[in-house]
Amino acid sequence: MREKFNNTQPIYLQILQRLCRQVIRGEIEPGAKLPSVREMAVHAGVNPNTVQRVYSELERLEIAETRRGLGSYITENETRLRRLREDLKNEQIGRFIKDMRESGFSPEEIMAGVSQELKGV
Amino acid sequence: MREKFNNTQPIYLQILQRLCRQVIRGEIEPGAKLPSVREMAVHAGVNPNTVQRVYSELERLEIAETRRGLGSYITENETRLRRLREDLKNEQIGRFIKDMRESGFSPEEIMAGVSQELKGV
Amino acid sequence: MREKFNNTQPIYLQILQRLCRQVIRGEIEPGAKLPSVREMAVHAGVNPNTVQRVYSELERLEIAETRRGLGSYITENETRLRRLREDLKNEQIGRFIKDMRESGFSPEEIMAGVSQELKGV
Amino acid sequence: MREKFNNTQPIYLQILQRLCRQVIRGEIEPGAKLPSVREMAVHAGVNPNTVQRVYSELERLEIAETRRGLGSYITENETRLRRLREDLKNEQIGRFIKDMRESGFSPEEIMAGVSQELKGV
DNA sequence: GTGGTCTAGACCACC
DNA sequence: GTGGTCTAGACCACG
């Protein structure tokens, strides 16, 4: 029983991304305890090494911190989390616009497309 | 004399993407002859095999066609190219919106961010 | 120790074809693990790159999927495999009939020839 | 103005095949004069070398013969042409059946498919 | 000249 | 360990 992962992106990044999103959306609350490496590995049908790497990244990004012998916890620093949310938003938007412009799409075309997509869904 | 390439993405994809964009922008015209594999290889400071792979992909995408012993040519099928442009646009926008929504950003927030970014802030 | 390959067709296509047929015949079961690129390379007496290309094609054809760091597996999607079998059958028959008709053979002549050949003459 | 050719097969083989079929169907009669190399090259939008190669093959197959300074002519040996027709038929059928069997299709399945395709068209 | 295939061997990120 | 990419250089058939 193994989750579906995308082949085009490393699994650890996919898990990392999902966790980040859950934190940003507030589905995982500040201070919450993350499952142990082994638990999450079993649950996702993935090698523990892979989960370990995810947790290291979370720590590096100051999203989670590991307390020895206790497990990993989402940071309680809410300003840090808000900051993270803004950074993510700006980065995603920036990259999107850059790509579109480089492909030759005009600002009007981009606005129209985005607005339509947002309504349509 | 070697072009600068990004380490995070395969070289062949970077070249492929650049060519696609040039075609979509109209900088390379329908029916235009692409440089020979070897020419482009020395020009980009890259192994011929790498360029070969790019051209194969272009053919698979029906963006270029190769004529045996003569070289590779951008397709003259302009509707195909227009279609390609639309597909690319919709795919990029769709993926962007999906990512943003999954990260918990509201439609208003997305519109505001995009519009602000486009105004060149 | 190298397998015999036909000179008139690329090696990677010959290996690809053989694998496809084994899958279609059911000799390789859905979900089965394929040998690693390196294993098959030494087994077939061929360069790893060549095998790599075969596996990429299998993936593109949705016959196999590769799991990062684990290896390549025949798809477990059995309807996909049945569909593949039908497509292959129809394509081969269609091409055969088209060729025969274009060479000026009558339907009766074709039926007679095929039936006679099948009876093992 | 260049004819459409298939990329997956050498152009000279495609032209050769077409000529063979026309001869077998009787659209080109025994003893008929073939166009000069240059004529056919211009007409097909192809390099004269390519046509030259076609004519050499026709000669090797004893389908045509070149008379110095006069041009190339389809052989007048009608038994040779009938023989050619039979050989081609048997070879095509034989290869077809072999491929199908190797892909695991049963004789019944093959007969059914062929018969259906012949009716359906 | 052209593209297509192949080998030998390397390096990398990932699991 | 795995697959994925890349280099260096070769050979071939084709036009």
Short mmCIF file of C-alpha atoms (C1' of nucleotides) in Angstrom, two decimals:
data_model
loop_
_atom_site.label_atom_id
_atom_site.label_comp_id
_atom_site.label_asym_id
_atom_site.label_seq_id
_atom_site.Cartn_x
_atom_site.Cartn_y
_atom_site.Cartn_z
CA MET A 1 0.00 0.00 0.00
CA ARG A 2 1.91 2.95 -1.32
CA GLU A 3 0.77 6.45 -2.01
CA LYS A 4 0.82 7.80 -5.52
CA PHE A 5 3.79 9.97 -6.25
CA ASN A 6 4.77 11.92 -9.25
CA ASN A 7 7.79 10.56 -11.09
CA THR A 8 8.95 13.93 -12.29
CA GLN A 9 9.75 15.25 -8.83
CA PRO A 10 11.63 13.70 -5.94
CA ILE A 11 9.32 12.03 -3.46
CA TYR A 12 10.82 13.89 -0.52
CA LEU A 13 9.97 17.19 -2.19
CA GLN A 14 6.43 16.07 -2.79
CA ILE A 15 5.97 15.16 0.84
CA LEU A 16 7.68 18.33 1.94
CA GLN A 17 5.45 20.41 -0.25
CA ARG A 18 2.33 18.74 1.04
CA LEU A 19 3.33 19.35 4.65
CA CYS A 20 4.17 22.96 3.94
CA ARG A 21 0.81 23.50 2.37
CA GLN A 22 -1.00 21.92 5.25
CA VAL A 23 0.85 24.17 7.65
CA ILE A 24 0.18 27.26 5.58
CA ARG A 25 -3.48 26.43 5.23
CA GLY A 26 -3.63 25.97 8.97
CA GLU A 27 -4.61 22.32 8.74
CA ILE A 28 -1.59 21.60 10.87
CA GLU A 29 -1.46 24.03 13.75
CA PRO A 30 1.59 25.78 15.17
CA GLY A 31 3.15 23.65 17.87
CA ALA A 32 1.54 20.47 16.58
CA LYS A 33 3.52 17.25 16.86
CA LEU A 34 4.45 15.56 13.61
CA PRO A 35 4.25 11.78 13.36
CA SER A 36 7.49 9.95 13.98
CA VAL A 37 9.71 9.25 11.04
CA ARG A 38 8.81 5.60 11.13
CA GLU A 39 5.10 6.22 11.38
CA MET A 40 5.05 8.55 8.46
CA ALA A 41 7.27 6.23 6.45
CA VAL A 42 4.91 3.33 6.92
CA HIS A 43 1.88 5.49 6.28
CA ALA A 44 3.26 6.86 3.03
CA GLY A 45 4.77 3.55 1.95
CA VAL A 46 8.16 5.14 1.67
CA ASN A 47 11.68 4.60 2.87
CA PRO A 48 12.38 6.09 6.33
CA ASN A 49 15.44 7.81 4.85
CA THR A 50 13.12 9.76 2.63
CA VAL A 51 10.99 10.98 5.52
CA GLN A 52 14.10 11.80 7.48
CA ARG A 53 15.18 14.05 4.69
CA VAL A 54 11.82 15.79 4.69
CA TYR A 55 12.08 16.51 8.40
CA SER A 56 15.62 17.84 8.00
CA GLU A 57 14.38 20.20 5.35
CA LEU A 58 11.51 21.35 7.53
CA GLU A 59 14.03 22.13 10.20
CA ARG A 60 16.30 23.98 7.81
CA LEU A 61 13.33 26.07 6.69
CA GLU A 62 12.55 26.76 10.36
CA ILE A 63 9.10 25.33 9.91
CA ALA A 64 9.61 22.49 12.37
CA GLU A 65 12.05 21.74 15.11
CA THR A 66 13.13 18.43 16.51
CA ARG A 67 13.25 17.96 20.27
CA ARG A 68 15.55 15.18 21.19
CA GLY A 69 13.80 12.03 22.16
CA LEU A 70 10.42 13.70 21.85
CA GLY A 71 9.86 14.06 18.13
CA SER A 72 9.34 16.87 15.66
CA TYR A 73 7.04 19.82 16.22
CA ILE A 74 5.77 22.58 13.98
CA THR A 75 7.23 25.86 15.15
CA GLU A 76 5.04 27.98 17.41
CA ASN A 77 6.47 31.14 15.94
CA GLU A 78 3.42 32.40 14.11
CA THR A 79 5.08 35.40 12.54
CA ARG A 80 7.56 32.97 11.03
CA LEU A 81 4.66 31.06 9.52
CA ARG A 82 2.99 34.18 8.18
CA ARG A 83 6.28 35.24 6.69
CA LEU A 84 6.58 31.84 5.10
CA ARG A 85 3.17 32.15 3.58
CA GLU A 86 4.00 35.51 2.03
CA ASP A 87 7.32 34.32 0.71
CA LEU A 88 5.75 31.32 -0.89
CA LYS A 89 3.05 33.41 -2.49
CA ASN A 90 5.46 35.94 -3.91
CA GLU A 91 7.83 33.34 -5.17
CA GLN A 92 5.12 31.35 -6.91
CA ILE A 93 3.62 34.41 -8.50
CA GLY A 94 7.00 35.79 -9.51
CA ARG A 95 8.06 32.58 -11.16
CA PHE A 96 4.75 32.24 -12.94
CA ILE A 97 4.85 35.73 -14.38
CA LYS A 98 8.46 35.36 -15.43
CA ASP A 99 7.72 32.12 -17.26
CA MET A 100 4.72 33.56 -19.00
CA ARG A 101 6.52 36.69 -20.12
CA GLU A 102 9.43 34.68 -21.43
CA SER A 103 7.02 32.60 -23.46
CA GLY A 104 5.77 35.79 -25.04
CA PHE A 105 2.40 36.20 -23.37
CA SER A 106 1.27 39.79 -22.88
CA PRO A 107 0.20 41.12 -19.49
CA GLU A 108 -3.38 41.46 -20.77
CA GLU A 109 -3.37 37.86 -21.95
CA ILE A 110 -2.07 36.69 -18.59
CA MET A 111 -4.63 38.65 -16.61
CA ALA A 112 -7.44 37.42 -18.84
CA GLY A 113 -6.33 33.81 -18.58
CA VAL A 114 -5.89 33.87 -14.82
CA SER A 115 -9.17 35.58 -14.22
CA GLN A 116 -11.01 33.17 -16.46
CA GLU A 117 -9.41 30.16 -14.84
CA LEU A 118 -10.34 31.43 -11.41
CA LYS A 119 -13.95 31.90 -12.39
CA GLY A 120 -14.20 28.71 -14.34
CA VAL A 121 -13.16 26.41 -11.57
CA MET B 1 32.92 29.02 -24.79
CA ARG B 2 29.95 27.37 -23.22
CA GLU B 3 26.54 28.69 -22.50
CA LYS B 4 25.36 29.04 -18.96
CA PHE B 5 23.00 26.33 -17.86
CA ASN B 6 21.01 25.84 -14.75
CA ASN B 7 22.13 22.99 -12.54
CA THR B 8 18.69 22.19 -11.29
CA GLN B 9 17.29 21.15 -14.65
CA PRO B 10 18.67 18.87 -17.35
CA ILE B 11 20.47 20.76 -20.08
CA TYR B 12 18.43 19.18 -22.82
CA LEU B 13 15.24 20.45 -21.22
CA GLN B 14 16.64 23.94 -20.95
CA ILE B 15 17.54 24.00 -24.62
CA LEU B 16 14.20 22.48 -25.50
CA GLN B 17 12.34 25.06 -23.50
CA ARG B 18 14.27 27.91 -25.03
CA LEU B 19 13.56 26.69 -28.55
CA CYS B 20 9.88 26.21 -27.77
CA ARG B 21 9.63 29.72 -26.46
CA GLN B 22 11.40 31.17 -29.46
CA VAL B 23 8.99 29.36 -31.73
CA ILE B 24 5.98 30.45 -29.73
CA ARG B 25 7.16 34.03 -29.64
CA GLY B 26 7.62 33.88 -33.38
CA GLU B 27 11.34 34.54 -33.20
CA ILE B 28 11.81 31.32 -35.12
CA GLU B 29 9.42 31.17 -38.05
CA PRO B 30 7.42 28.21 -39.28
CA GLY B 31 9.41 26.25 -41.82
CA ALA B 32 12.73 27.66 -40.61
CA LYS B 33 15.71 25.34 -40.67
CA LEU B 34 17.28 24.59 -37.34
CA PRO B 35 21.05 24.43 -37.11
CA SER B 36 22.46 20.96 -37.58
CA VAL B 37 22.96 18.86 -34.52
CA ARG B 38 26.68 19.38 -34.64
CA GLU B 39 26.44 23.11 -35.22
CA MET B 40 24.15 23.66 -32.31
CA ALA B 41 26.29 21.38 -30.19
CA VAL B 42 29.43 23.46 -30.65
CA HIS B 43 27.44 26.67 -30.39
CA ALA B 44 25.95 25.66 -27.06
CA GLY B 45 29.16 24.03 -25.88
CA VAL B 46 27.38 20.77 -25.41
CA ASN B 47 27.69 17.22 -26.61
CA PRO B 48 25.97 16.37 -29.91
CA ASN B 49 24.02 13.64 -28.16
CA THR B 50 22.39 16.22 -25.95
CA VAL B 51 21.24 18.28 -28.90
CA GLN B 52 20.10 15.13 -30.63
CA ARG B 53 17.83 14.45 -27.74
CA VAL B 54 16.38 17.94 -27.93
CA TYR B 55 15.59 17.54 -31.61
CA SER B 56 13.97 14.17 -31.00
CA GLU B 57 11.71 15.76 -28.44
CA LEU B 58 10.82 18.58 -30.79
CA GLU B 59 9.82 16.00 -33.34
CA ARG B 60 7.77 14.05 -30.85
CA LEU B 61 5.98 17.26 -29.93
CA GLU B 62 5.33 17.88 -33.62
CA ILE B 63 7.10 21.20 -33.36
CA ALA B 64 9.84 20.21 -35.76
CA GLU B 65 10.26 17.57 -38.38
CA THR B 66 13.51 16.19 -39.63
CA ARG B 67 14.12 15.44 -43.25
CA ARG B 68 16.58 12.65 -43.72
CA GLY B 69 20.04 13.84 -44.58
CA LEU B 70 18.85 17.41 -44.82
CA GLY B 71 18.31 18.61 -41.30
CA SER B 72 15.52 19.62 -38.95
CA TYR B 73 12.85 22.16 -39.76
CA ILE B 74 10.22 23.90 -37.69
CA THR B 75 6.84 22.63 -38.81
CA GLU B 76 5.02 24.79 -41.33
CA ASN B 77 1.72 23.82 -39.81
CA GLU B 78 0.81 27.15 -38.29
CA THR B 79 -2.39 25.95 -36.70
CA ARG B 80 -0.31 23.36 -34.88
CA LEU B 81 1.89 26.16 -33.58
CA ARG B 82 -1.04 28.29 -32.51
CA ARG B 83 -2.54 25.30 -30.80
CA LEU B 84 0.76 24.71 -29.07
CA ARG B 85 0.81 28.28 -27.82
CA GLU B 86 -2.70 27.98 -26.40
CA ASP B 87 -1.99 24.63 -24.80
CA LEU B 88 1.14 25.94 -23.17
CA LYS B 89 -0.68 28.98 -21.89
CA ASN B 90 -3.55 27.02 -20.43
CA GLU B 91 -1.29 24.43 -18.91
CA GLN B 92 0.91 27.01 -17.22
CA ILE B 93 -2.03 28.96 -15.91
CA GLY B 94 -3.85 25.86 -14.78
CA ARG B 95 -0.88 24.52 -12.89
CA PHE B 96 -0.26 27.88 -11.29
CA ILE B 97 -3.83 28.28 -10.09
CA LYS B 98 -3.94 24.72 -8.83
CA ASP B 99 -0.74 25.19 -6.85
CA MET B 100 -1.96 28.44 -5.37
CA ARG B 101 -5.34 27.06 -4.39
CA GLU B 102 -3.76 24.03 -2.79
CA SER B 103 -1.54 26.29 -0.76
CA GLY B 104 -4.66 27.98 0.54
CA PHE B 105 -4.56 31.29 -1.29
CA SER B 106 -7.94 32.81 -2.07
CA PRO B 107 -8.93 33.85 -5.60
CA GLU B 108 -8.89 37.51 -4.53
CA GLU B 109 -5.41 37.12 -3.12
CA ILE B 110 -4.20 35.49 -6.33
CA MET B 111 -5.71 38.15 -8.55
CA ALA B 112 -4.29 40.91 -6.42
CA GLY B 113 -0.84 39.37 -6.38
CA VAL B 114 -0.73 38.72 -10.11
CA SER B 115 -2.00 42.15 -11.00
CA GLN B 116 0.50 43.81 -8.71
CA GLU B 117 3.37 41.76 -10.08
CA LEU B 118 2.39 42.61 -13.65
CA LYS B 119 2.39 46.30 -12.84
CA GLY B 120 6.08 45.86 -12.32
CA VAL B 121 6.49 46.26 -8.60
CA MET C 1 28.46 -13.26 -24.15
CA ARG C 2 26.22 -11.10 -26.21
CA GLU C 3 22.79 -11.75 -27.57
CA LYS C 4 22.22 -11.92 -31.27
CA PHE C 5 20.70 -8.80 -32.72
CA ASN C 6 19.46 -7.98 -36.13
CA ASN C 7 21.51 -5.47 -38.06
CA THR C 8 18.60 -4.00 -39.90
CA GLN C 9 16.86 -2.63 -36.84
CA PRO C 10 18.17 -0.62 -33.90
CA ILE C 11 19.03 -2.78 -30.91
CA TYR C 12 16.90 -0.76 -28.56
CA LEU C 13 13.86 -1.39 -30.74
CA GLN C 14 14.53 -5.10 -30.82
CA ILE C 15 14.72 -5.27 -27.04
CA LEU C 16 11.66 -3.07 -26.75
CA GLN C 17 9.70 -5.26 -29.09
CA ARG C 18 10.68 -8.40 -27.28
CA LEU C 19 9.61 -7.00 -23.95
CA CYS C 20 6.32 -5.78 -25.36
CA ARG C 21 5.59 -9.19 -26.74
CA GLN C 22 6.44 -10.91 -23.50
CA VAL C 23 4.09 -8.59 -21.68
CA ILE C 24 1.32 -9.07 -24.22
CA ARG C 25 1.74 -12.83 -24.15
CA GLY C 26 1.52 -12.68 -20.38
CA GLU C 27 5.00 -14.08 -19.88
CA ILE C 28 5.75 -10.99 -17.86
CA GLU C 29 2.97 -10.30 -15.42
CA PRO C 30 1.44 -6.96 -14.53
CA GLY C 31 3.31 -5.40 -11.63
CA ALA C 32 6.41 -7.48 -12.24
CA LYS C 33 9.75 -5.85 -11.62
CA LEU C 34 12.02 -5.51 -14.60
CA PRO C 35 15.73 -6.15 -14.13
CA SER C 36 17.71 -3.03 -13.36
CA VAL C 37 19.18 -1.14 -16.25
CA ARG C 38 22.64 -2.42 -15.44
CA GLU C 39 21.53 -6.00 -14.99
CA MET C 40 19.75 -6.14 -18.28
CA ALA C 41 22.66 -4.38 -19.93
CA VAL C 42 25.16 -7.05 -18.94
CA HIS C 43 22.64 -9.80 -19.61
CA ALA C 44 22.01 -8.57 -23.15
CA GLY C 45 25.65 -7.66 -23.69
CA VAL C 46 24.70 -4.10 -24.43
CA ASN C 47 25.51 -0.67 -23.12
CA PRO C 48 23.42 0.57 -20.17
CA ASN C 49 22.42 3.61 -22.19
CA THR C 50 20.74 1.39 -24.72
CA VAL C 51 18.68 -0.34 -22.07
CA GLN C 52 17.92 3.00 -20.52
CA ARG C 53 16.39 4.09 -23.77
CA VAL C 54 14.25 0.96 -23.90
CA TYR C 55 12.90 1.60 -20.43
CA SER C 56 12.15 5.22 -21.26
CA GLU C 57 10.12 4.08 -24.23
CA LEU C 58 8.26 1.55 -22.11
CA GLU C 59 7.37 4.33 -19.75
CA ARG C 60 6.25 6.62 -22.54
CA LEU C 61 4.03 3.82 -23.83
CA GLU C 62 2.61 3.43 -20.33
CA ILE C 63 3.66 -0.19 -20.30
CA ALA C 64 6.06 0.26 -17.43
CA GLU C 65 6.54 2.83 -14.75
CA THR C 66 9.74 3.53 -12.92
CA ARG C 67 9.84 4.22 -9.23
CA ARG C 68 12.71 6.44 -8.26
CA GLY C 69 15.63 4.57 -6.82
CA LEU C 70 13.68 1.33 -6.85
CA GLY C 71 13.54 0.20 -10.44
CA SER C 72 11.07 -0.26 -13.26
CA TYR C 73 7.82 -2.16 -12.98
CA ILE C 74 5.31 -3.35 -15.54
CA THR C 75 2.14 -1.40 -15.02
CA GLU C 76 -0.51 -3.06 -12.90
CA ASN C 77 -3.22 -1.47 -14.98
CA GLU C 78 -4.53 -4.58 -16.68
CA THR C 79 -7.06 -2.78 -18.81
CA ARG C 80 -4.20 -0.73 -20.17
CA LEU C 81 -2.43 -3.95 -21.11
CA ARG C 82 -5.50 -5.44 -22.72
CA ARG C 83 -6.01 -2.25 -24.62
CA LEU C 84 -2.41 -2.40 -25.73
CA ARG C 85 -2.86 -5.92 -26.99
CA GLU C 86 -5.92 -4.94 -29.03
CA ASP C 87 -4.25 -1.85 -30.43
CA LEU C 88 -1.22 -3.82 -31.48
CA LYS C 89 -3.38 -6.46 -33.11
CA ASN C 90 -5.46 -3.98 -35.04
CA GLU C 91 -2.48 -1.96 -36.09
CA GLN C 92 -0.59 -4.98 -37.38
CA ILE C 93 -3.58 -6.31 -39.24
CA GLY C 94 -4.48 -2.92 -40.62
CA ARG C 95 -1.01 -2.29 -41.93
CA PHE C 96 -0.81 -5.74 -43.43
CA ILE C 97 -4.10 -5.42 -45.27
CA LYS C 98 -3.25 -1.94 -46.48
CA ASP C 99 0.08 -3.12 -47.84
CA MET C 100 -1.48 -6.08 -49.56
CA ARG C 101 -4.27 -4.07 -51.14
CA GLU C 102 -1.83 -1.46 -52.37
CA SER C 103 0.20 -4.18 -53.98
CA GLY C 104 -2.91 -5.22 -55.87
CA PHE C 105 -3.84 -8.44 -54.09
CA SER C 106 -7.55 -9.21 -53.97
CA PRO C 107 -9.37 -9.92 -50.70
CA GLU C 108 -9.90 -13.53 -51.79
CA GLU C 109 -6.24 -13.93 -52.54
CA ILE C 110 -5.30 -12.50 -49.14
CA MET C 111 -7.72 -14.73 -47.25
CA ALA C 112 -6.52 -17.78 -49.12
CA GLY C 113 -2.87 -16.99 -48.49
CA VAL C 114 -3.32 -16.27 -44.82
CA SER C 115 -5.42 -19.35 -44.21
CA GLN C 116 -2.94 -21.56 -46.03
CA GLU C 117 -0.01 -20.11 -44.13
CA LEU C 118 -1.77 -20.63 -40.82
CA LYS C 119 -2.40 -24.26 -41.65
CA GLY C 120 1.33 -24.61 -41.48
CA VAL C 121 2.27 -25.21 -45.08
CA MET D 1 7.32 21.24 -54.07
CA ARG D 2 8.33 17.99 -52.49
CA GLU D 3 6.38 14.82 -52.10
CA LYS D 4 5.48 13.60 -48.66
CA PHE D 5 7.73 10.87 -47.40
CA ASN D 6 7.70 8.84 -44.30
CA ASN D 7 10.53 9.59 -41.88
CA THR D 8 10.72 6.09 -40.55
CA GLN D 9 11.87 4.54 -43.80
CA PRO D 10 14.55 5.59 -46.26
CA ILE D 11 13.14 7.62 -49.12
CA TYR D 12 14.72 5.41 -51.74
CA LEU D 13 12.91 2.41 -50.31
CA GLN D 14 9.62 4.25 -50.37
CA ILE D 15 10.05 5.14 -54.02
CA LEU D 16 11.24 1.64 -54.81
CA GLN D 17 8.23 0.14 -53.11
CA ARG D 18 5.84 2.38 -54.95
CA LEU D 19 7.35 1.47 -58.31
CA CYS D 20 7.27 -2.22 -57.48
CA ARG D 21 3.63 -2.00 -56.59
CA GLN D 22 2.76 -0.16 -59.76
CA VAL D 23 4.51 -2.82 -61.78
CA ILE D 24 2.83 -5.64 -59.91
CA ARG D 25 -0.58 -4.05 -60.26
CA GLY D 26 0.08 -3.66 -63.95
CA GLU D 27 -0.12 0.12 -63.86
CA ILE D 28 3.32 0.12 -65.37
CA GLU D 29 3.48 -2.36 -68.20
CA PRO D 30 6.29 -4.74 -69.03
CA GLY D 31 8.77 -3.07 -71.35
CA ALA D 32 7.65 0.43 -70.36
CA LYS D 33 10.27 3.14 -70.21
CA LEU D 34 10.93 4.69 -66.85
CA PRO D 35 11.49 8.43 -66.58
CA SER D 36 15.10 9.52 -66.57
CA VAL D 37 16.83 9.83 -63.23
CA ARG D 38 16.76 13.57 -63.45
CA GLU D 39 13.10 13.76 -64.42
CA MET D 40 12.02 11.57 -61.59
CA ALA D 41 14.26 13.42 -59.17
CA VAL D 42 12.69 16.74 -60.04
CA HIS D 43 9.22 15.29 -60.02
CA ALA D 44 9.65 13.75 -56.58
CA GLY D 45 11.59 16.68 -55.20
CA VAL D 46 14.44 14.43 -54.29
CA ASN D 47 18.18 14.20 -54.80
CA PRO D 48 19.19 12.50 -58.07
CA ASN D 49 21.46 10.21 -56.06
CA THR D 50 18.39 8.87 -54.36
CA VAL D 51 16.66 8.03 -57.61
CA GLN D 52 19.83 6.52 -58.94
CA ARG D 53 19.83 4.19 -56.01
CA VAL D 54 16.26 3.19 -56.69
CA TYR D 55 17.07 2.31 -60.28
CA SER D 56 20.08 0.28 -59.23
CA GLU D 57 17.89 -1.70 -56.88
CA LEU D 58 15.31 -2.26 -59.60
CA GLU D 59 18.08 -3.63 -61.74
CA ARG D 60 19.40 -5.85 -59.00
CA LEU D 61 15.90 -7.24 -58.50
CA GLU D 62 15.70 -7.85 -62.25
CA ILE D 63 12.62 -5.71 -62.45
CA ALA D 64 14.17 -3.12 -64.71
CA GLU D 65 17.20 -2.99 -66.94
CA THR D 66 19.21 -0.02 -68.06
CA ARG D 67 20.11 0.32 -71.70
CA ARG D 68 23.09 2.53 -72.13
CA GLY D 69 22.24 5.93 -73.39
CA LEU D 70 18.59 5.03 -73.76
CA GLY D 71 17.28 4.90 -70.24
CA SER D 72 15.72 2.34 -67.93
CA TYR D 73 13.00 -0.08 -68.97
CA ILE D 74 10.79 -2.45 -67.06
CA THR D 75 11.70 -6.00 -67.97
CA GLU D 76 9.58 -7.67 -70.62
CA ASN D 77 10.00 -11.01 -68.95
CA GLU D 78 6.47 -11.57 -67.78
CA THR D 79 7.14 -14.81 -65.96
CA ARG D 80 9.73 -12.91 -63.97
CA LEU D 81 7.08 -10.40 -63.02
CA ARG D 82 4.55 -13.05 -62.08
CA ARG D 83 7.20 -14.74 -59.98
CA LEU D 84 7.94 -11.44 -58.34
CA ARG D 85 4.29 -11.00 -57.49
CA GLU D 86 4.10 -14.43 -55.86
CA ASP D 87 7.32 -13.92 -53.91
CA LEU D 88 6.14 -10.61 -52.60
CA LYS D 89 2.82 -12.05 -51.57
CA ASN D 90 4.35 -14.99 -49.74
CA GLU D 91 6.94 -12.89 -48.04
CA GLN D 92 4.43 -10.35 -46.79
CA ILE D 93 2.06 -13.00 -45.56
CA GLY D 94 4.83 -15.02 -43.96
CA ARG D 95 6.23 -12.06 -42.09
CA PHE D 96 2.79 -10.99 -40.96
CA ILE D 97 1.90 -14.40 -39.57
CA LYS D 98 5.25 -14.75 -37.88
CA ASP D 99 4.90 -11.38 -36.16
CA MET D 100 1.40 -12.13 -35.03
CA ARG D 101 2.27 -15.53 -33.63
CA GLU D 102 5.24 -14.13 -31.78
CA SER D 103 2.99 -11.55 -30.20
CA GLY D 104 0.84 -14.38 -28.92
CA PHE D 105 -2.18 -14.11 -31.17
CA SER D 106 -3.94 -17.41 -31.91
CA PRO D 107 -4.64 -18.58 -35.47
CA GLU D 108 -8.37 -18.13 -34.85
CA GLU D 109 -7.81 -14.59 -33.64
CA ILE D 110 -5.72 -13.80 -36.69
CA MET D 111 -8.23 -15.22 -39.13
CA ALA D 112 -11.08 -13.39 -37.45
CA GLY D 113 -9.22 -10.11 -37.45
CA VAL D 114 -8.12 -10.35 -41.07
CA SER D 115 -11.53 -11.36 -42.28
CA GLN D 116 -13.20 -8.57 -40.37
CA GLU D 117 -10.74 -5.99 -41.64
CA LEU D 118 -11.29 -7.13 -45.21
CA LYS D 119 -15.05 -6.84 -44.90
CA GLY D 120 -15.01 -3.64 -42.93
CA VAL D 121 -13.04 -1.63 -45.41
"C1'" DG E 1 26.94 17.05 -45.39
"C1'" DT E 2 22.90 15.11 -42.36
"C1'" DG E 3 20.57 12.58 -38.49
"C1'" DG E 4 20.50 8.04 -35.80
"C1'" DT E 5 22.52 4.70 -33.00
"C1'" DC E 6 25.86 2.79 -30.00
"C1'" DT E 7 29.75 2.26 -26.66
"C1'" DA E 8 32.50 3.40 -22.67
"C1'" DG E 9 32.48 5.50 -18.78
"C1'" DA E 10 31.43 9.17 -15.65
"C1'" DC E 11 28.59 11.92 -12.20
"C1'" DC E 12 24.46 12.95 -9.79
"C1'" DA E 13 20.33 12.83 -6.96
"C1'" DC E 14 17.42 9.76 -4.92
"C1'" DC E 15 15.67 5.66 -2.11
"C1'" DG F 1 21.44 0.04 -4.67
"C1'" DT F 2 18.47 2.66 -8.41
"C1'" DG F 3 17.44 5.53 -12.63
"C1'" DG F 4 18.76 9.95 -15.22
"C1'" DT F 5 21.90 12.77 -17.53
"C1'" DC F 6 26.06 13.95 -19.82
"C1'" DT F 7 30.54 13.62 -22.35
"C1'" DA F 8 33.67 11.85 -25.75
"C1'" DG F 9 33.91 9.77 -29.67
"C1'" DA F 10 32.75 6.30 -33.01
"C1'" DC F 11 30.12 4.09 -36.98
"C1'" DC F 12 26.40 3.84 -40.14
"C1'" DA F 13 22.96 4.74 -43.68
"C1'" DC F 14 21.06 8.37 -46.11
"C1'" DG F 15 20.68 12.53 -49.42
#
